[in-house]
């Protein structure tokens, strides 16, 4: 078990060298040496003894708030720091030509995987997505002409606009209007926001296994107090995690009204909703494609970027086979 998702109010305790999680008074043991990442998605209580156990065993803890947003993490001692990689990463970002080369490849990966999702349903007779696919093809041909990261982000926004507009042709339940964040206003927007946050958390965890510095990024502007590299590397994977799961749950009629609480134009997942969505997300990470799990592909993506900055091999973003 690489990642343990805790979606209910819980108490986390250390008993000798074992993690115990109590929910509604029932405690369950988890061998700490088999866990590398704990994601807390509801109110949880823990103490410094547990943090020491996690730190000694290299376990990262990611914390989500009531609204489903990633708010912070407990990081074990960095055992893989490399000054040489950090210097080469900074050099790559400070070189405008090299920065744009990687940023364009990240957007190409995102665009390719969004387009692949639409083609999957077009092959199955949903011809209404055709117009969006053609518009996205035209936009992707212009990626190489984007002058700078803000221009490229604008192009990525246009790709998403075309992509989201086509969702209603896949299933009427996916017609969610315009994309609304912080806070989301309906169940589909709520699921997009929540699953994107989970994707960021997992990408951040896998990136931390390499020597890359999480605060240095190519597409998103490096800033204070945020892991902008995980935002970069999440771009090719959001269509494969977030969007595919929403398509799957909607078309299989899995989504229930009691997964959400809605008031004053705000839509949030309930504890029950978080639990079901987390189960789906956890299963998706372990699905195998091209002989590797998606989780392994995320790690390899970060590793490929590290190999690029060290001059070993050219970076190419992960693209779903058509």
Tab-separated table of C-alpha atoms in Angstrom:
chain	number	residue	atom	x	y	z
A	1	UNK	CA	0.000	0.000	0.000
A	2	UNK	CA	1.823	3.095	-1.246
A	3	UNK	CA	-0.844	5.674	-0.329
A	4	UNK	CA	-3.389	5.455	2.484
A	5	UNK	CA	-6.425	7.703	1.948
A	6	UNK	CA	-8.241	8.632	5.187
A	7	UNK	CA	-11.642	10.039	4.201
A	8	UNK	CA	-13.445	9.906	7.580
A	9	UNK	CA	-12.925	11.711	10.882
A	10	UNK	CA	-10.173	9.703	12.515
A	11	UNK	CA	-7.586	9.514	15.282
A	12	UNK	CA	-4.089	8.460	14.238
A	13	UNK	CA	-1.853	7.042	16.960
A	14	UNK	CA	1.459	5.303	17.349
A	15	UNK	CA	1.673	2.104	19.335
A	16	UNK	CA	5.307	1.037	19.421
A	17	UNK	CA	6.221	0.980	15.719
A	18	UNK	CA	2.736	0.513	14.289
A	19	UNK	CA	0.226	3.078	13.034
A	20	UNK	CA	-3.291	2.709	14.441
A	21	UNK	CA	-6.233	4.553	12.897
A	22	UNK	CA	-9.440	4.816	14.952
A	23	UNK	CA	-12.783	5.619	13.323
A	24	UNK	CA	-15.909	5.698	15.524
A	25	UNK	CA	-13.970	3.999	18.318
A	26	UNK	CA	-12.726	1.102	16.178
A	27	UNK	CA	-8.941	0.959	15.812
A	28	UNK	CA	-7.189	-0.729	12.919
A	29	UNK	CA	-3.417	-1.344	12.678
A	30	UNK	CA	-1.309	-0.499	9.606
A	31	UNK	CA	2.346	-1.574	9.258
A	32	UNK	CA	4.149	1.743	8.810
A	33	UNK	CA	6.910	0.201	6.683
A	34	UNK	CA	4.366	-0.593	3.938
A	35	UNK	CA	3.069	2.979	3.684
A	36	UNK	CA	4.811	5.903	1.994
A	37	UNK	CA	2.018	8.494	1.861
A	38	UNK	CA	-0.992	9.273	4.088
A	39	UNK	CA	-3.672	11.589	2.674
A	40	UNK	CA	-5.969	13.132	5.295
A	41	UNK	CA	-9.220	14.267	3.646
A	42	UNK	CA	-11.293	14.812	6.778
A	43	UNK	CA	-10.738	16.012	10.338
A	44	UNK	CA	-8.027	13.956	11.966
A	45	UNK	CA	-6.104	14.069	15.221
A	46	UNK	CA	-2.503	12.974	15.646
A	47	UNK	CA	0.516	13.811	17.808
A	48	UNK	CA	4.248	14.311	17.562
A	49	UNK	CA	4.952	10.667	18.441
A	50	UNK	CA	3.181	9.632	15.263
A	51	UNK	CA	4.997	12.298	13.234
A	52	UNK	CA	8.324	10.964	14.539
A	53	UNK	CA	7.317	7.454	13.432
A	54	UNK	CA	6.365	8.770	9.975
A	55	UNK	CA	9.553	10.825	9.713
A	56	UNK	CA	11.740	7.856	10.644
A	57	UNK	CA	10.042	5.679	8.020
A	58	UNK	CA	9.941	8.225	5.189
A	59	UNK	CA	6.147	8.632	5.270
A	60	UNK	CA	4.675	11.876	3.874
A	61	UNK	CA	1.341	13.201	5.232
A	62	UNK	CA	-0.808	15.386	2.944
A	63	UNK	CA	-3.646	17.399	4.486
A	64	UNK	CA	-6.846	18.508	2.729
A	65	UNK	CA	-9.240	21.095	4.203
A	66	UNK	CA	-13.022	20.961	4.573
A	67	UNK	CA	-13.443	22.310	1.035
A	68	UNK	CA	-11.305	19.550	-0.497
A	69	UNK	CA	-8.196	21.661	-1.144
A	70	UNK	CA	-4.653	20.528	-0.415
A	71	UNK	CA	-3.394	22.755	2.406
A	72	UNK	CA	-0.017	21.366	3.408
A	73	UNK	CA	2.136	18.366	4.169
A	74	UNK	CA	4.394	16.811	6.743
A	75	UNK	CA	7.639	16.017	4.989
A	76	UNK	CA	10.073	13.367	6.233
A	77	UNK	CA	13.743	14.322	6.220
A	78	UNK	CA	14.884	14.735	2.608
A	79	UNK	CA	17.212	11.816	1.975
A	80	UNK	CA	17.636	12.443	-1.732
A	81	UNK	CA	18.754	16.092	-1.920
A	82	UNK	CA	21.195	16.835	-4.730
A	83	UNK	CA	22.758	20.267	-5.144
A	84	UNK	CA	23.916	19.408	-8.657
A	85	UNK	CA	20.409	18.545	-9.851
A	86	UNK	CA	18.995	21.669	-8.222
A	87	UNK	CA	21.574	23.857	-9.971
A	88	UNK	CA	20.881	22.218	-13.347
A	89	UNK	CA	17.116	22.562	-12.790
A	90	UNK	CA	17.490	26.266	-12.041
A	91	UNK	CA	19.764	26.730	-15.064
A	92	UNK	CA	17.174	25.080	-17.305
A	93	UNK	CA	14.401	27.350	-16.024
A	94	UNK	CA	16.512	30.505	-16.330
A	95	UNK	CA	17.247	29.688	-19.988
A	96	UNK	CA	14.135	31.077	-21.813
A	97	UNK	CA	14.517	28.728	-24.776
A	98	UNK	CA	14.897	25.597	-22.674
A	99	UNK	CA	12.122	26.633	-20.294
A	100	UNK	CA	9.679	27.107	-23.162
A	101	UNK	CA	10.714	23.788	-24.724
A	102	UNK	CA	9.684	21.849	-21.612
A	103	UNK	CA	6.617	24.019	-20.938
A	104	UNK	CA	5.367	23.388	-24.500
A	105	UNK	CA	5.905	19.638	-24.085
A	106	UNK	CA	3.841	19.662	-20.862
A	107	UNK	CA	0.952	21.415	-22.642
A	108	UNK	CA	1.278	19.065	-25.626
A	109	UNK	CA	0.928	16.129	-23.228
A	110	UNK	CA	-2.149	17.647	-21.587
A	111	UNK	CA	-3.734	18.481	-24.955
A	112	UNK	CA	-2.957	15.044	-26.369
A	113	UNK	CA	-4.551	13.250	-23.403
A	114	UNK	CA	-7.645	15.488	-23.407
A	115	UNK	CA	-8.039	14.850	-27.131
A	116	UNK	CA	-7.510	11.094	-26.595
A	117	UNK	CA	-10.382	11.062	-24.094
A	118	UNK	CA	-12.713	12.611	-26.671
A	119	UNK	CA	-11.518	10.268	-29.457
A	120	UNK	CA	-12.226	7.275	-27.198
A	121	UNK	CA	-15.909	8.218	-27.177
A	122	UNK	CA	-15.945	9.263	-30.839
A	123	UNK	CA	-14.830	5.756	-31.770
A	124	UNK	CA	-17.851	4.551	-29.822
A	125	UNK	CA	-20.285	6.655	-31.814
A	126	UNK	CA	-20.372	9.965	-29.895
A	127	UNK	CA	-19.824	12.059	-33.024
A	128	UNK	CA	-20.866	15.283	-31.253
A	129	UNK	CA	-17.299	15.650	-29.950
A	130	UNK	CA	-15.954	16.082	-33.511
A	131	UNK	CA	-16.131	19.853	-33.556
A	132	UNK	CA	-14.185	20.149	-30.287
A	133	UNK	CA	-11.522	17.710	-31.545
A	134	UNK	CA	-11.017	19.819	-34.680
A	135	UNK	CA	-10.789	23.031	-32.640
A	136	UNK	CA	-8.271	21.406	-30.301
A	137	UNK	CA	-6.194	20.180	-33.262
A	138	UNK	CA	-5.965	23.767	-34.525
A	139	UNK	CA	-4.957	25.042	-31.079
A	140	UNK	CA	-2.306	22.342	-30.623
A	141	UNK	CA	-0.654	23.305	-33.894
A	142	UNK	CA	-0.102	26.769	-32.393
A	143	UNK	CA	1.600	25.541	-29.216
A	144	UNK	CA	5.040	25.887	-30.812
A	145	UNK	CA	4.342	29.586	-31.501
A	146	UNK	CA	3.477	30.569	-27.913
A	147	UNK	CA	5.988	33.319	-27.023
A	148	UNK	CA	6.183	32.838	-23.257
A	149	UNK	CA	4.710	30.818	-20.336
A	150	UNK	CA	1.710	33.190	-19.818
A	151	UNK	CA	0.884	32.891	-23.536
A	152	UNK	CA	1.157	29.133	-23.281
A	153	UNK	CA	-1.096	29.067	-20.207
A	154	UNK	CA	-3.661	31.063	-22.171
A	155	UNK	CA	-3.520	28.491	-24.957
A	156	UNK	CA	-3.938	25.687	-22.422
A	157	UNK	CA	-7.007	27.522	-21.090
A	158	UNK	CA	-8.504	27.622	-24.601
A	159	UNK	CA	-7.855	23.888	-24.985
A	160	UNK	CA	-9.752	23.250	-21.757
A	161	UNK	CA	-12.607	25.473	-22.883
A	162	UNK	CA	-13.113	23.423	-26.061
A	163	UNK	CA	-12.630	20.183	-24.170
A	164	UNK	CA	-15.151	20.903	-21.406
A	165	UNK	CA	-17.719	22.100	-23.952
A	166	UNK	CA	-17.615	18.628	-25.561
A	167	UNK	CA	-18.356	16.728	-22.349
A	168	UNK	CA	-22.132	17.077	-22.773
A	169	UNK	CA	-21.879	14.973	-25.947
A	170	UNK	CA	-20.367	12.087	-23.944
A	171	UNK	CA	-23.238	12.028	-21.437
A	172	UNK	CA	-26.005	14.539	-20.578
A	173	UNK	CA	-24.974	14.290	-16.923
A	174	UNK	CA	-21.624	15.871	-17.853
A	175	UNK	CA	-23.216	19.125	-19.064
A	176	UNK	CA	-21.979	21.228	-16.140
A	177	UNK	CA	-21.922	24.684	-17.737
A	178	UNK	CA	-18.788	26.732	-17.268
A	179	UNK	CA	-15.860	25.732	-15.079
A	180	UNK	CA	-16.243	27.313	-11.625
A	181	UNK	CA	-13.585	26.955	-8.916
A	182	UNK	CA	-13.088	28.106	-5.347
A	183	UNK	CA	-15.797	27.242	-4.540
A	184	UNK	CA	-17.309	24.873	-7.126
A	185	UNK	CA	-21.004	25.421	-7.821
A	186	UNK	CA	-22.264	21.984	-8.919
A	187	UNK	CA	-21.330	18.283	-8.543
A	188	UNK	CA	-19.187	17.994	-11.703
A	189	UNK	CA	-17.219	21.160	-10.909
A	190	UNK	CA	-16.846	19.842	-7.363
A	191	UNK	CA	-15.479	16.503	-8.604
A	192	UNK	CA	-13.056	18.218	-11.007
A	193	UNK	CA	-11.672	20.393	-8.202
A	194	UNK	CA	-11.391	17.558	-5.677
A	195	UNK	CA	-9.810	15.043	-8.060
A	196	UNK	CA	-7.381	17.645	-9.408
A	197	UNK	CA	-6.250	18.304	-5.830
A	198	UNK	CA	-5.731	14.589	-5.268
A	199	UNK	CA	-3.739	14.396	-8.501
A	200	UNK	CA	-1.500	17.263	-7.321
A	201	UNK	CA	-0.911	15.482	-3.997
A	202	UNK	CA	0.082	12.193	-5.649
A	203	UNK	CA	2.280	13.873	-8.282
A	204	UNK	CA	3.990	15.841	-5.511
A	205	UNK	CA	4.615	12.633	-3.578
A	206	UNK	CA	6.091	10.823	-6.586
A	207	UNK	CA	8.205	13.860	-7.554
A	208	UNK	CA	9.706	13.914	-4.068
A	209	UNK	CA	11.236	10.485	-4.823
A	210	UNK	CA	13.527	12.159	-7.374
A	211	UNK	CA	16.185	14.841	-6.832
A	212	UNK	CA	14.071	17.614	-8.384
A	213	UNK	CA	13.207	20.718	-6.357
A	214	UNK	CA	9.415	21.023	-6.076
A	215	UNK	CA	9.447	24.824	-6.000
A	216	UNK	CA	11.160	25.204	-9.409
A	217	UNK	CA	8.895	24.814	-12.439
A	218	UNK	CA	8.773	25.492	-16.167
A	219	UNK	CA	5.109	26.151	-17.066
A	220	UNK	CA	3.696	27.585	-13.837
A	221	UNK	CA	5.576	30.534	-12.359
A	222	UNK	CA	7.801	29.463	-9.453
A	223	UNK	CA	6.454	31.095	-6.294
A	224	UNK	CA	6.811	31.142	-2.552
A	225	UNK	CA	5.317	28.377	-0.450
A	226	UNK	CA	3.943	26.170	-3.197
A	227	UNK	CA	5.071	23.125	-5.108
A	228	UNK	CA	4.677	24.555	-8.598
A	229	UNK	CA	6.528	21.580	-10.112
A	230	UNK	CA	3.632	19.288	-9.120
A	231	UNK	CA	1.272	21.671	-10.964
A	232	UNK	CA	3.475	21.322	-14.068
A	233	UNK	CA	3.699	17.542	-13.961
A	234	UNK	CA	-0.007	17.129	-13.179
A	235	UNK	CA	-1.041	18.647	-16.502
A	236	UNK	CA	-0.624	15.493	-18.652
A	237	UNK	CA	-2.201	13.318	-15.936
A	238	UNK	CA	-5.321	15.296	-14.983
A	239	UNK	CA	-7.219	14.129	-18.105
A	240	UNK	CA	-6.262	10.520	-17.280
A	241	UNK	CA	-7.134	10.620	-13.574
A	242	UNK	CA	-9.716	13.351	-12.933
A	243	UNK	CA	-11.600	13.375	-16.220
A	244	UNK	CA	-11.632	9.626	-16.926
A	245	UNK	CA	-12.959	8.923	-13.426
A	246	UNK	CA	-15.724	11.532	-13.791
A	247	UNK	CA	-16.721	10.073	-17.184
A	248	UNK	CA	-16.713	6.563	-15.726
A	249	UNK	CA	-18.701	7.404	-12.579
A	250	UNK	CA	-21.241	9.480	-14.510
A	251	UNK	CA	-21.872	6.971	-17.283
A	252	UNK	CA	-22.165	4.097	-14.778
A	253	UNK	CA	-24.624	6.204	-12.719
A	254	UNK	CA	-22.456	5.784	-9.623
A	255	UNK	CA	-22.743	9.399	-8.469
A	256	UNK	CA	-25.460	9.892	-5.824
A	257	UNK	CA	-27.083	13.021	-4.429
A	258	UNK	CA	-25.888	12.211	-0.906
A	259	UNK	CA	-22.270	12.510	-2.083
A	260	UNK	CA	-22.712	16.285	-2.033
A	261	UNK	CA	-23.932	19.081	0.173
A	262	UNK	CA	-25.094	22.178	-1.697
A	263	UNK	CA	-26.066	25.548	-0.271
A	264	UNK	CA	-25.803	29.205	-1.381
A	265	UNK	CA	-24.359	28.218	-4.748
A	266	UNK	CA	-21.558	26.158	-3.179
A	267	UNK	CA	-21.200	22.416	-3.764
A	268	UNK	CA	-18.919	20.271	-1.592
A	269	UNK	CA	-18.376	16.547	-1.157
A	270	UNK	CA	-19.772	14.933	1.969
A	271	UNK	CA	-17.755	12.407	3.954
A	272	UNK	CA	-19.548	9.632	2.061
A	273	UNK	CA	-18.750	11.293	-1.269
A	274	UNK	CA	-15.075	11.754	-0.389
A	275	UNK	CA	-14.824	8.084	0.579
A	276	UNK	CA	-16.308	6.813	-2.694
A	277	UNK	CA	-14.270	9.205	-4.835
A	278	UNK	CA	-11.060	8.352	-2.969
A	279	UNK	CA	-11.694	4.638	-3.560
A	280	UNK	CA	-12.100	5.257	-7.278
A	281	UNK	CA	-8.983	7.423	-7.384
A	282	UNK	CA	-6.913	4.874	-5.462
A	283	UNK	CA	-7.998	2.134	-7.874
A	284	UNK	CA	-7.171	4.286	-10.900
A	285	UNK	CA	-3.601	4.843	-9.667
A	286	UNK	CA	-2.993	1.108	-9.623
A	287	UNK	CA	-4.486	0.396	-13.067
A	288	UNK	CA	-1.869	-0.934	-15.466
A	289	UNK	CA	-1.189	0.610	-18.844
A	290	UNK	CA	1.755	-0.269	-21.074
A	291	UNK	CA	3.008	-2.714	-18.389
A	292	UNK	CA	3.179	-0.091	-15.616
A	293	UNK	CA	0.685	1.323	-13.138
A	294	UNK	CA	-0.327	4.934	-13.547
A	295	UNK	CA	1.455	5.679	-10.284
A	296	UNK	CA	4.690	4.310	-11.768
A	297	UNK	CA	4.169	6.438	-14.878
A	298	UNK	CA	3.896	9.563	-12.697
A	299	UNK	CA	7.200	8.682	-11.028
A	300	UNK	CA	8.839	8.000	-14.394
A	301	UNK	CA	7.562	11.346	-15.675
A	302	UNK	CA	9.392	13.146	-12.874
A	303	UNK	CA	12.455	10.956	-13.429
A	304	UNK	CA	12.445	11.766	-17.162
A	305	UNK	CA	12.414	15.456	-16.326
A	306	UNK	CA	15.395	14.991	-14.016
A	307	UNK	CA	17.233	13.098	-16.769
A	308	UNK	CA	16.511	15.982	-19.127
A	309	UNK	CA	17.976	18.666	-16.860
A	310	UNK	CA	21.052	16.491	-16.366
A	311	UNK	CA	21.488	16.223	-20.139
A	312	UNK	CA	20.908	12.441	-20.253
A	313	UNK	CA	17.766	12.279	-22.418
A	314	UNK	CA	15.220	14.629	-24.000
A	315	UNK	CA	12.016	15.022	-21.964
A	316	UNK	CA	8.812	13.811	-23.583
A	317	UNK	CA	5.537	14.066	-21.672
A	318	UNK	CA	3.364	11.010	-21.025
A	319	UNK	CA	0.809	10.546	-23.788
A	320	UNK	CA	-1.998	8.027	-23.782
A	321	UNK	CA	-1.887	5.666	-26.743
A	322	UNK	CA	-4.688	6.246	-29.239
